[in-house]
Short mmCIF file of C-alpha atoms in Angstrom, two decimals:
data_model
loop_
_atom_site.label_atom_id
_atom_site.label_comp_id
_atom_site.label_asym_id
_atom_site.label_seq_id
_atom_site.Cartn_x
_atom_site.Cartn_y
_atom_site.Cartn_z
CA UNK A 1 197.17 100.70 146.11
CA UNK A 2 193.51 101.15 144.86
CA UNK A 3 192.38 104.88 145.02
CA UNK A 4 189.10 105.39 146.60
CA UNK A 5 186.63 107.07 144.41
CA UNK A 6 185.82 110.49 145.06
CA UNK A 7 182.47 111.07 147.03
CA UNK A 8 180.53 113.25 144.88
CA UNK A 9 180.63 109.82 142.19
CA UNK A 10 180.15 107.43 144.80
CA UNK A 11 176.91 109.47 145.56
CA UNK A 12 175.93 109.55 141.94
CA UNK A 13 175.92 105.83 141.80
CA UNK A 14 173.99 105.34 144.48
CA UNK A 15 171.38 107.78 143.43
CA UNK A 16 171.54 105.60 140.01
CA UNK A 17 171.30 102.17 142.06
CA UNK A 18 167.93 104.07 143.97
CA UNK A 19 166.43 104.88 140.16
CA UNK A 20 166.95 101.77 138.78
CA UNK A 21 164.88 99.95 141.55
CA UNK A 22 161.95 101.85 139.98
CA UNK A 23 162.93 101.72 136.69
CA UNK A 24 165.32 100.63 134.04
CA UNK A 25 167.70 103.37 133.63
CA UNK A 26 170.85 102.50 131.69
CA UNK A 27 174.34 103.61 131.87
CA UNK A 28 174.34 107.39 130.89
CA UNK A 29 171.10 107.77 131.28
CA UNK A 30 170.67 108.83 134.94
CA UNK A 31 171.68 112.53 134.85
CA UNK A 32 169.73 113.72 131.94
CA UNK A 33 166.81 111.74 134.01
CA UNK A 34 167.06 113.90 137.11
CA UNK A 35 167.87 116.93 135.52
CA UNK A 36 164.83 116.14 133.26
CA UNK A 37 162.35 115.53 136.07
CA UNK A 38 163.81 118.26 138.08
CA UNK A 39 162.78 120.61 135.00
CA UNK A 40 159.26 119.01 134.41
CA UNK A 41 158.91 119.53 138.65
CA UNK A 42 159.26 123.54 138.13
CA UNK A 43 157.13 123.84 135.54
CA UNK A 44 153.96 121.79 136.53
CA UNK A 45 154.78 123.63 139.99
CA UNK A 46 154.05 126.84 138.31
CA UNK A 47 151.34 125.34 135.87
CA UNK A 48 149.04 124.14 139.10
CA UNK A 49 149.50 127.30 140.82
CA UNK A 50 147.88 129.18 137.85
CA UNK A 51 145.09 126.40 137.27
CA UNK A 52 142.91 126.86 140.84
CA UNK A 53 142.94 130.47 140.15
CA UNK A 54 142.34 130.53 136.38
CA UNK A 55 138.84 128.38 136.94
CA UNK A 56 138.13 130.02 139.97
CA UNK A 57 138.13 133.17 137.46
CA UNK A 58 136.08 131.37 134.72
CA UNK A 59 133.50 131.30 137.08
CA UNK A 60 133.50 134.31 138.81
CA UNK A 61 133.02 135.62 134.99
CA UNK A 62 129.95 133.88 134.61
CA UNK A 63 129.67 130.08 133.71
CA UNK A 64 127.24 131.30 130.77
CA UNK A 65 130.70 133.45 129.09
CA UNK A 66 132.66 129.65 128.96
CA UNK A 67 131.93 128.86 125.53
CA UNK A 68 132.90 132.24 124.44
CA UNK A 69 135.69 132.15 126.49
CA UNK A 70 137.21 128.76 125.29
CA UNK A 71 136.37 130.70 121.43
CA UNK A 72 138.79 133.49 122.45
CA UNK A 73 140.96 130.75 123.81
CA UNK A 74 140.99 129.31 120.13
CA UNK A 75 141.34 132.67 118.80
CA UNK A 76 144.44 133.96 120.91
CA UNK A 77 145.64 130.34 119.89
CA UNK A 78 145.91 130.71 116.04
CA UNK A 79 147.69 133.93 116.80
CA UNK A 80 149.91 132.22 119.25
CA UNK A 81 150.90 128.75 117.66
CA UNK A 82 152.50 130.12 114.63
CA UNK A 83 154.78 132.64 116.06
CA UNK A 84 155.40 129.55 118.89
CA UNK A 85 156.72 127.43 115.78
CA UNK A 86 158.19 129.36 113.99
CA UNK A 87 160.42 130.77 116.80
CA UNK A 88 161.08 127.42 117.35
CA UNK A 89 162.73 126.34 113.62
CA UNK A 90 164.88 129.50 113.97
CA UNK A 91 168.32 128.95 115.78
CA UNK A 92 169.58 131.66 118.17
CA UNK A 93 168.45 132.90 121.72
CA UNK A 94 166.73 130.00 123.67
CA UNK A 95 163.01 130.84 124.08
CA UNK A 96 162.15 129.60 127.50
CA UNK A 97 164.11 131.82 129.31
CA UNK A 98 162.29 135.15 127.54
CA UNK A 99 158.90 133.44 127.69
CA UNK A 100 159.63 132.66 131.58
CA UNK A 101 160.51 135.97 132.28
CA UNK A 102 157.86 137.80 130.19
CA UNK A 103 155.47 135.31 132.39
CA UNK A 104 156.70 136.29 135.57
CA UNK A 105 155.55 139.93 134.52
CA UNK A 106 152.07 139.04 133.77
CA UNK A 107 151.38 137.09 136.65
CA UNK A 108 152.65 139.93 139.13
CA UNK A 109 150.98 141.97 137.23
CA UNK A 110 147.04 140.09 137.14
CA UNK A 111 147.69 139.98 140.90
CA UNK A 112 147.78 143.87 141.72
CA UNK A 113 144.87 144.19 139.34
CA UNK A 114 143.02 141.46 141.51
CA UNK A 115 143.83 143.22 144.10
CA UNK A 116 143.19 146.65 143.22
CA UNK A 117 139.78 146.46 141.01
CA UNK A 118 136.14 146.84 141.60
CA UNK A 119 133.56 144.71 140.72
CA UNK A 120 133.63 145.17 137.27
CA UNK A 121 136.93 145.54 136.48
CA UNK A 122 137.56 142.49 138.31
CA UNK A 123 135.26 140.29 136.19
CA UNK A 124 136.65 141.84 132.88
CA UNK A 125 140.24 141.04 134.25
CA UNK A 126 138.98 137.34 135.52
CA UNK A 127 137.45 137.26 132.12
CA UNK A 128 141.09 137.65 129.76
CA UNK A 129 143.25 135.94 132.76
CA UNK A 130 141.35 132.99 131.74
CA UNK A 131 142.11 133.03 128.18
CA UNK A 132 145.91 133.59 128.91
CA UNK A 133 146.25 131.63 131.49
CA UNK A 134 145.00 129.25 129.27
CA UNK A 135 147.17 129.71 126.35
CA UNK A 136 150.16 130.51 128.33
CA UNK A 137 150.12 127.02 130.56
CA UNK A 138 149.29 125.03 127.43
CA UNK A 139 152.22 126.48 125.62
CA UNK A 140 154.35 126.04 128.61
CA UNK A 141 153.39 122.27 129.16
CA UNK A 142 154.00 121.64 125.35
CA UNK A 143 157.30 123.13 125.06
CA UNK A 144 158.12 121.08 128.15
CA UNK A 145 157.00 117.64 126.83
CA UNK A 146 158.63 119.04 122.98
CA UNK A 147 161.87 119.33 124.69
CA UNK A 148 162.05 115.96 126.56
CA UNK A 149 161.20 114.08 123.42
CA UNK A 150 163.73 115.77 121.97
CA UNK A 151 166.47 114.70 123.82
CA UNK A 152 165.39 110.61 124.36
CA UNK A 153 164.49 108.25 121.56
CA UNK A 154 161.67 105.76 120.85
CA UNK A 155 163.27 103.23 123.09
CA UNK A 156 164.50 105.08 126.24
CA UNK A 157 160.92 107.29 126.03
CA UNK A 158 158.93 104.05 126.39
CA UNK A 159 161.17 102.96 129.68
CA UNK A 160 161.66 107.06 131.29
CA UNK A 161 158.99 108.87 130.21
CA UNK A 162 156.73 107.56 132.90
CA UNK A 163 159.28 108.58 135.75
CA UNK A 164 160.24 111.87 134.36
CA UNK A 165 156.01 112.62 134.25
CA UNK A 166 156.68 111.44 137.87
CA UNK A 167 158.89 114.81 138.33
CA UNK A 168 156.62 116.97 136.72
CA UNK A 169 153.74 114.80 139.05
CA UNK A 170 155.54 115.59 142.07
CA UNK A 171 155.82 119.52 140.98
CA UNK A 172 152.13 119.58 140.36
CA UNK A 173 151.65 118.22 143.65
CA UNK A 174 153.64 120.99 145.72
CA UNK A 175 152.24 123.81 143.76
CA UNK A 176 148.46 122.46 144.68
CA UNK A 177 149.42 122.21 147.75
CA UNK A 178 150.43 125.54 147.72
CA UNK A 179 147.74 127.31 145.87
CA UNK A 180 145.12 125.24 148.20
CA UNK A 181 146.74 127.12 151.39
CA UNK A 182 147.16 130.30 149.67
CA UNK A 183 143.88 130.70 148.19
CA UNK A 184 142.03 129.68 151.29
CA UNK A 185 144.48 131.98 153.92
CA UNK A 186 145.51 134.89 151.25
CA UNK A 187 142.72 135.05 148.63
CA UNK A 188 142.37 133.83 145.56
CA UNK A 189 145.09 135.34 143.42
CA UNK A 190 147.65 134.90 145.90
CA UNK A 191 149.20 131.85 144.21
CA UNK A 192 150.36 133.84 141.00
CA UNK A 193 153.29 135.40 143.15
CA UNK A 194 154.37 131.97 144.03
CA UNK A 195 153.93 130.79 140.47
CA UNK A 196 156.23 133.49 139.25
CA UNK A 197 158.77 132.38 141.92
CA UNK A 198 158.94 129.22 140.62
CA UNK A 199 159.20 129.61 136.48
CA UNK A 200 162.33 131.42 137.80
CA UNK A 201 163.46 128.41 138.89
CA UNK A 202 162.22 126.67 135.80
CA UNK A 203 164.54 129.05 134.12
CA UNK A 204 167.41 127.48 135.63
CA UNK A 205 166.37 124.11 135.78
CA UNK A 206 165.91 124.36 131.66
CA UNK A 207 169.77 125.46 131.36
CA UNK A 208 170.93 122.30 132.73
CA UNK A 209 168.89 119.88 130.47
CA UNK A 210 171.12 117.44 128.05
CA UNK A 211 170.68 119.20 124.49
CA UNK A 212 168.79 117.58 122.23
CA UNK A 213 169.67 114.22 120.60
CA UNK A 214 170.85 114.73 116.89
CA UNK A 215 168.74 111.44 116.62
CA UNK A 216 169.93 110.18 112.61
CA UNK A 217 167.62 107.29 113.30
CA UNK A 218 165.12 109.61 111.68
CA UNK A 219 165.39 112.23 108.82
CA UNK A 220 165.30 115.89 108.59
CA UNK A 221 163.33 116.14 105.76
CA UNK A 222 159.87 116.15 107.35
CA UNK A 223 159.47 112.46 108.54
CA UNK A 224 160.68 110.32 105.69
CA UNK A 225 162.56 107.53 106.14
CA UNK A 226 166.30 107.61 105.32
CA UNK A 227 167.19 107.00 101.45
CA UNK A 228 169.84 106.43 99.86
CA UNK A 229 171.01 109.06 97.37
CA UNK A 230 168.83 109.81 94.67
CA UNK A 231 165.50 108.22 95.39
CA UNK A 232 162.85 110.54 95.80
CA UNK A 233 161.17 111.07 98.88
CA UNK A 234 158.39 109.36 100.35
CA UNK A 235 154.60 110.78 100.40
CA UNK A 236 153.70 112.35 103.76
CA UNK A 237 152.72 109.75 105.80
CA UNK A 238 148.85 110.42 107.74
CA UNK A 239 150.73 109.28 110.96
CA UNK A 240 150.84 113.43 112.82
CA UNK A 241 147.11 113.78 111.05
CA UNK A 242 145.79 110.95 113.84
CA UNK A 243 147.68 112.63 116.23
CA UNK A 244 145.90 115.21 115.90
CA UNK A 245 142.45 113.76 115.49
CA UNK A 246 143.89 111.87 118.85
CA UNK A 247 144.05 115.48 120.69
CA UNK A 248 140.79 116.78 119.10
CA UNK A 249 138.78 113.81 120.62
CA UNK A 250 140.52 114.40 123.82
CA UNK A 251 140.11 118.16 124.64
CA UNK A 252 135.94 117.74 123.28
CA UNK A 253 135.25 115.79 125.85
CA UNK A 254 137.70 117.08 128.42
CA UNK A 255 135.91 120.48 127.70
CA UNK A 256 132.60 118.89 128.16
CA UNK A 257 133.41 117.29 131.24
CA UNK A 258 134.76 121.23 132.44
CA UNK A 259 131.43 122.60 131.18
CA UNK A 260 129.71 119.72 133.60
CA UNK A 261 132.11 120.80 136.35
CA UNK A 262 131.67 124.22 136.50
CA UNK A 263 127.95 124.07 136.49
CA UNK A 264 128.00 121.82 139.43
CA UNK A 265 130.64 123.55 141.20
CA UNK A 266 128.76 127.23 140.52
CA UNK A 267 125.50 125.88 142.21
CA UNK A 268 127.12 123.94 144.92
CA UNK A 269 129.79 126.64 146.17
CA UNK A 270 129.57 130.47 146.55
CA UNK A 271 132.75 132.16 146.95
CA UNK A 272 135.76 132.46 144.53
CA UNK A 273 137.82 131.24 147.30
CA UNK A 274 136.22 128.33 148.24
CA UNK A 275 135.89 127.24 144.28
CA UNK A 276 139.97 128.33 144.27
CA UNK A 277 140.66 125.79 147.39
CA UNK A 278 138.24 122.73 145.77
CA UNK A 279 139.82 123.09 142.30
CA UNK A 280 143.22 123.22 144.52
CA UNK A 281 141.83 120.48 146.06
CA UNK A 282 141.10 118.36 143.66
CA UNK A 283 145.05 118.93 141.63
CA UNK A 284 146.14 117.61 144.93
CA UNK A 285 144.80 114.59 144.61
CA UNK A 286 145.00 113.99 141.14
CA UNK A 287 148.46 114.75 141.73
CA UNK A 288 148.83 112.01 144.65
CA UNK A 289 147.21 109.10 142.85
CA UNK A 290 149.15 110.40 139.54
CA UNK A 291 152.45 110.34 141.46
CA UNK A 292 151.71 106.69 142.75
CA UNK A 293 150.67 105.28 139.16
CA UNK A 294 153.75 106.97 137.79
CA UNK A 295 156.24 105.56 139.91
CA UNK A 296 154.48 101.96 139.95
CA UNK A 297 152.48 101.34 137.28
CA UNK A 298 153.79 103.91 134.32
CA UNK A 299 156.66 102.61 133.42
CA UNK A 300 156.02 98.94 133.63
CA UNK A 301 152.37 99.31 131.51
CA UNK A 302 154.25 101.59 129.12
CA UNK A 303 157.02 98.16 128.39
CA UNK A 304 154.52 95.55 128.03
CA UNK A 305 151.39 96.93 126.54
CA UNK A 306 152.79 99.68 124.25
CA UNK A 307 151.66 103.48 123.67
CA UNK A 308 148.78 102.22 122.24
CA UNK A 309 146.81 100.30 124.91
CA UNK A 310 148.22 102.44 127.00
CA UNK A 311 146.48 105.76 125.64
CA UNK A 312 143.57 103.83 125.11
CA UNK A 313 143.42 103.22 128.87
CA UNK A 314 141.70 106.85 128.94
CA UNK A 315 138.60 106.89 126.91
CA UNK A 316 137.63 103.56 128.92
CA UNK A 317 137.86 105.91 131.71
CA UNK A 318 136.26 108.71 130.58
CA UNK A 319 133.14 106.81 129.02
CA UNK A 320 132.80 105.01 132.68
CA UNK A 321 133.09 108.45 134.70
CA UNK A 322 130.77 110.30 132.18
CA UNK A 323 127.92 107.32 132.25
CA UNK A 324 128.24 107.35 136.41
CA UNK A 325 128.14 110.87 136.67
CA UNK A 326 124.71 111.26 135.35
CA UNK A 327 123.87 108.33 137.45
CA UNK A 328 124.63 110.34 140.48
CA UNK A 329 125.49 113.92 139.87
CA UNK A 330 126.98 115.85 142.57
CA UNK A 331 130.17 117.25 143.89
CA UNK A 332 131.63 114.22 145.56
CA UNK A 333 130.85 112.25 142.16
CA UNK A 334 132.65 114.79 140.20
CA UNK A 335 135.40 115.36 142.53
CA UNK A 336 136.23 111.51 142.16
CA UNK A 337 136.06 111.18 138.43
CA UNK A 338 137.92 114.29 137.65
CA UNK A 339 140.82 112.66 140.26
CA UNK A 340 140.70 109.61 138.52
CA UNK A 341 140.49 110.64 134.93
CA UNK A 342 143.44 113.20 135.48
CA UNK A 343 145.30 110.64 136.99
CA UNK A 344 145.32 108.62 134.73
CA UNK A 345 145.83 110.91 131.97
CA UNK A 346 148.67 112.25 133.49
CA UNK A 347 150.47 109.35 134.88
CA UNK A 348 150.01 106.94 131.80
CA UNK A 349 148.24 108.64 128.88
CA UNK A 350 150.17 111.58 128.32
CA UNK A 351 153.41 109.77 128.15
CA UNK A 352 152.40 107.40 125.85
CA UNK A 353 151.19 110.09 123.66
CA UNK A 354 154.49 111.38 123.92
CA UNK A 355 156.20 108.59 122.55
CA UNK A 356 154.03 108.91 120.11
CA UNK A 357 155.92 111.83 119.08
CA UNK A 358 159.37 109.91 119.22
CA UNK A 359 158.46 108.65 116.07
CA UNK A 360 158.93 111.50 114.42
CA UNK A 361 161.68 113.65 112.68
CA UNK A 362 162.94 116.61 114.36
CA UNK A 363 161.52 118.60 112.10
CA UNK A 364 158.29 116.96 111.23
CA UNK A 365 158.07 117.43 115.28
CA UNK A 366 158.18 120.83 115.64
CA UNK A 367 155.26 121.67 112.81
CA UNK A 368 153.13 119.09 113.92
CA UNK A 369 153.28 119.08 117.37
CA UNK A 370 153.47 122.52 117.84
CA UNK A 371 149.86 122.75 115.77
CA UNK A 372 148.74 119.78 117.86
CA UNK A 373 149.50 121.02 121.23
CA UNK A 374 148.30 124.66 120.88
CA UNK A 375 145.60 125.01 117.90
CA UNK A 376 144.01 121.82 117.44
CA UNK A 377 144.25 121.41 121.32
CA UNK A 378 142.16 124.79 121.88
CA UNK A 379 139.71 123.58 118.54
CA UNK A 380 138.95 120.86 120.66
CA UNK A 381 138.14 122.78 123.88
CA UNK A 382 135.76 125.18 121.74
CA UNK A 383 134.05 122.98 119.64
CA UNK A 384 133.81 120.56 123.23
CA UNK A 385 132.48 123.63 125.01
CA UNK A 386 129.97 124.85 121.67
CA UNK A 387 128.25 121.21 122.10
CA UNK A 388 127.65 120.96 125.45
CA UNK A 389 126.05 124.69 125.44
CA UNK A 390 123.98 123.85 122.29
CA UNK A 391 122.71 120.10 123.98
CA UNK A 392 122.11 121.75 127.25
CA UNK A 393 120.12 124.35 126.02
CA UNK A 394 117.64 121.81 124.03
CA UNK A 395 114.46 121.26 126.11
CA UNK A 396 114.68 117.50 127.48
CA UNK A 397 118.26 117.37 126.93
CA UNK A 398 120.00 119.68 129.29
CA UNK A 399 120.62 117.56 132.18
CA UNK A 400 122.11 114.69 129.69
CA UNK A 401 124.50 117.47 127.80
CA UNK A 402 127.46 115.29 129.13
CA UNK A 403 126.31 111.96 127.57
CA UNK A 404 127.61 113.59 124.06
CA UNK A 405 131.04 112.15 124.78
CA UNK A 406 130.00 108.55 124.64
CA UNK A 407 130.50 108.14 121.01
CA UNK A 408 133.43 110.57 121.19
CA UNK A 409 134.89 108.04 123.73
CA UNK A 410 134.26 104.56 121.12
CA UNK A 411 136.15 106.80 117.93
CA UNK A 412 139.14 107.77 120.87
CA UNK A 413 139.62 103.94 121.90
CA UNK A 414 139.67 102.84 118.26
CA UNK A 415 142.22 105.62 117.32
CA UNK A 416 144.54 104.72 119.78
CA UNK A 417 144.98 101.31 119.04
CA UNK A 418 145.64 102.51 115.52
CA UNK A 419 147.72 105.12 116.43
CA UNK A 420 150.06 102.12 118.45
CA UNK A 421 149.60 99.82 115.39
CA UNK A 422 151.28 103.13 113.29
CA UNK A 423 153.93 104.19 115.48
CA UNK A 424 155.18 100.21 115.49
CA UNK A 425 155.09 100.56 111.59
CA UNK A 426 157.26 103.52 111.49
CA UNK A 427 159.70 102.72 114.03
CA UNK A 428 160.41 99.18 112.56
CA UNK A 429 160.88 100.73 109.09
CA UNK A 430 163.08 103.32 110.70
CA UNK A 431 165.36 100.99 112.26
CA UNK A 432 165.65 98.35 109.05
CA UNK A 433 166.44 101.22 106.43
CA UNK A 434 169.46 102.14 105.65
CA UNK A 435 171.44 105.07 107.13
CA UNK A 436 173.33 107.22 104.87
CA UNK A 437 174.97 110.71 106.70
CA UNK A 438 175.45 112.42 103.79
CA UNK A 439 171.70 112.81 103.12
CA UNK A 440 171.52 114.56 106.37
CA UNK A 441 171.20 118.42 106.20
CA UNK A 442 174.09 120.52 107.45
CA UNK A 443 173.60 122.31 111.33
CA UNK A 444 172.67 126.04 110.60
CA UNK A 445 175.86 128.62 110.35
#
């Protein structure tokens, strides 16, 4: 007599039967999936709960103080990214538990002082929850995206990537939501309790993710391919340097783009809460059309076009939103680019930019993106902000301070097709060289 199967796996392979109409998930594969977009969910929940109130507190600064605050940005940064890496290398205690924790403090703790303040202790306090909100979210997101490509391969990253950015979509979603009714019915630093509430369940969610893949496809050494015994090592390859030329083009002009947004948003809208419940606004809908492109679009694009075209998808955007923003500059305008540019930067951009990453060794990884994600990323902001402040304050050339990103946009395009044409290279050589074990160092007493 045939034994029926128990119902707890009967409901796990139907759950796998529902993912694989969206995507192609393979056998194993479906657990560390969910458990992976169920992590990315809590963290982008938290991450677009801080964001409405952290630019609703650049401006209540003072647009003028941006630039300087994107430089302290950069500053707290280069304190920030080596400790961040280095903690990393070294085995022992997990780190996102302690940093979730030590979050949870801060936020609770910018919300009495929000609350409790006068005038100008509130814009000093609006002044550095800006910077760490903006250090702290960065770090959080690259972490995140460190520790998924970690645990999947070149291959599998190219077909799941998209749907597990549809989990972290579908968190940045709620906490929008969230932070749109909170700001507008509470005030505007009402949404850092909730944010708290849900890196605790981050927390959790991060103790259940698969650990990451030993991966001998690539070596240990830094990035080299494998070799057999006594051949000397291979020259550091300039693949992580266009990576990070890659993020340096993207946060200039994403920080000019800000510097265009907040001066349009300061002299069209008056009250920290109403700025708090567009910006809210606005994640919403990024988040909506983000979520749809993810689950339809993403992962298909990502099969048949490749990283590369993929992440080149987003400077054709940005040059097309820049040039029609001038065109017609307004609210509405820049409510519509910033949804579609985030969208797609989100739903097919940023994945492809983390398979980039796949093709790298574990430990090439962790120095260069780690430096990538947190230092170069904050460069970019500051020397993005810098420009815009020094063309907008040229007589004749204010009110075209935006158009600086159209060559920024040509040099992005043409560096992502290389960087495709690269990551093909090494992942090819990877998979034709030899594999020896033995070269492979031994796991840490």
């Amino acid at each position: 007599m045939e034994v029926p199967a128990p119902p707890a796996v009967i409901g796990r392979a139907r759950s796998a039967c529902s993912i694989r109409v969206l995507v192609d998930v393979r056998d194993g594969e479906a657990g560390p999936l969910r458990r992976a977009m169920a992590f990315l969910f809590c963290l982008l929940a938290a991450n677009y709960l801080i964001r409405p109130v952290r630019d609703a507190m650049g401006i209540a600064a003072g647009p003028a103080h941006l630039p300087a605050l994107f430089l302290g940005t950069l500053a707290m940064m280069l304190v920030a990214a080596p400790v961040l890496s280095a903690r990393l290398r070294r085995p022992g205690r997990p780190l996102l538990p302690l940093a979730a924790r030590g979050a949870q403090l801060v936020l609770v703790g910018f919300y009495v002082a929000f609350q409790s303040l006068g005038p100008a202790g509130y814009e000093i306090a609006a002044r550095v929850f800006f910077v760490w909100a903006s250090v702290v979210n960065l770090l959080a997101v690259s972490v995140g995206w460190g520790t998924l490509a970690g645990c999947f391969g070149n291959e599998p990253a190219h077909r799941l990537f998209g749907l597990i950015a549809a989990g972290g979509t579908l968190g940045a979603t709620f906490g929008s939501s969230v932070a749109g009714l909170l700001a507008a019915r509470a005030g505007a630093a009402s949404p850092l309790l909730a944010a708290a509430a849900c890196l605790e369940l981050g927390r959790l969610a991060a103790s259940r993710l698969p650990r990451p893949n030993a991966r001998p496809d690539l070596a240990a050494d830094g990035g080299d391919l494998p070799r057999p015994p006594g051949q000397e090592p291979r020259r550091r390859s300039p693949y992580p340097i266009g990576l990070g030329l890659w993020t340096l083009l993207f946060t200039s002009s994403s920080a000019i783009i800000y510097m265009e947004q907040a001066r349009i948003v300061a002299t069209s809208l008056g009250e920290p809460s109403t700025r708090a419940a567009f910006f809210a606004r606005v994640d919403l809908l990024v988040n909506l059309l983000g979520l749809f492109l993810q689950v339809v679009v993403a992962g298909r694009l990502l099969s048949i076009l490749g990283a590369g075209v993929a992440t080149a998808l987003l400077p054709i955007v940005t040059l097309a939103g820049v040039v029609f923003l001038d065109l017609r500059p307004g609210l509405a305008t820049l409510q519509w680019f910033q949804v579609v540019r985030r969208s797609v930067d989100y739903a097919i951009a940023r994945p492809a930019r983390e398979v980039f990453c796949t093709a790298l060794a574990r430990d090439e990884m962790l120095r260069a993106k780690g430096l990538i994600d947190t230092a170069v990323y904050r460069a970019g902001d500051a020397a993005g902000a810098w420009l815009y402040g020094i063309l907008a304050a040229m007589p004749g050339l204010g009110p075209a301070a935006s158009l600086a990103i159209v060559p920024i946009a040509v040099a992005w395009f043409a560096l992502s097709l290389a960087l495709g044409r690269a990551m093909n290279r090494r992942t090819a050589e990877l998979a034709s060289a030899p594999f020896h074990p033995e070269d492979l160092p031994s796991a840490p007493p």
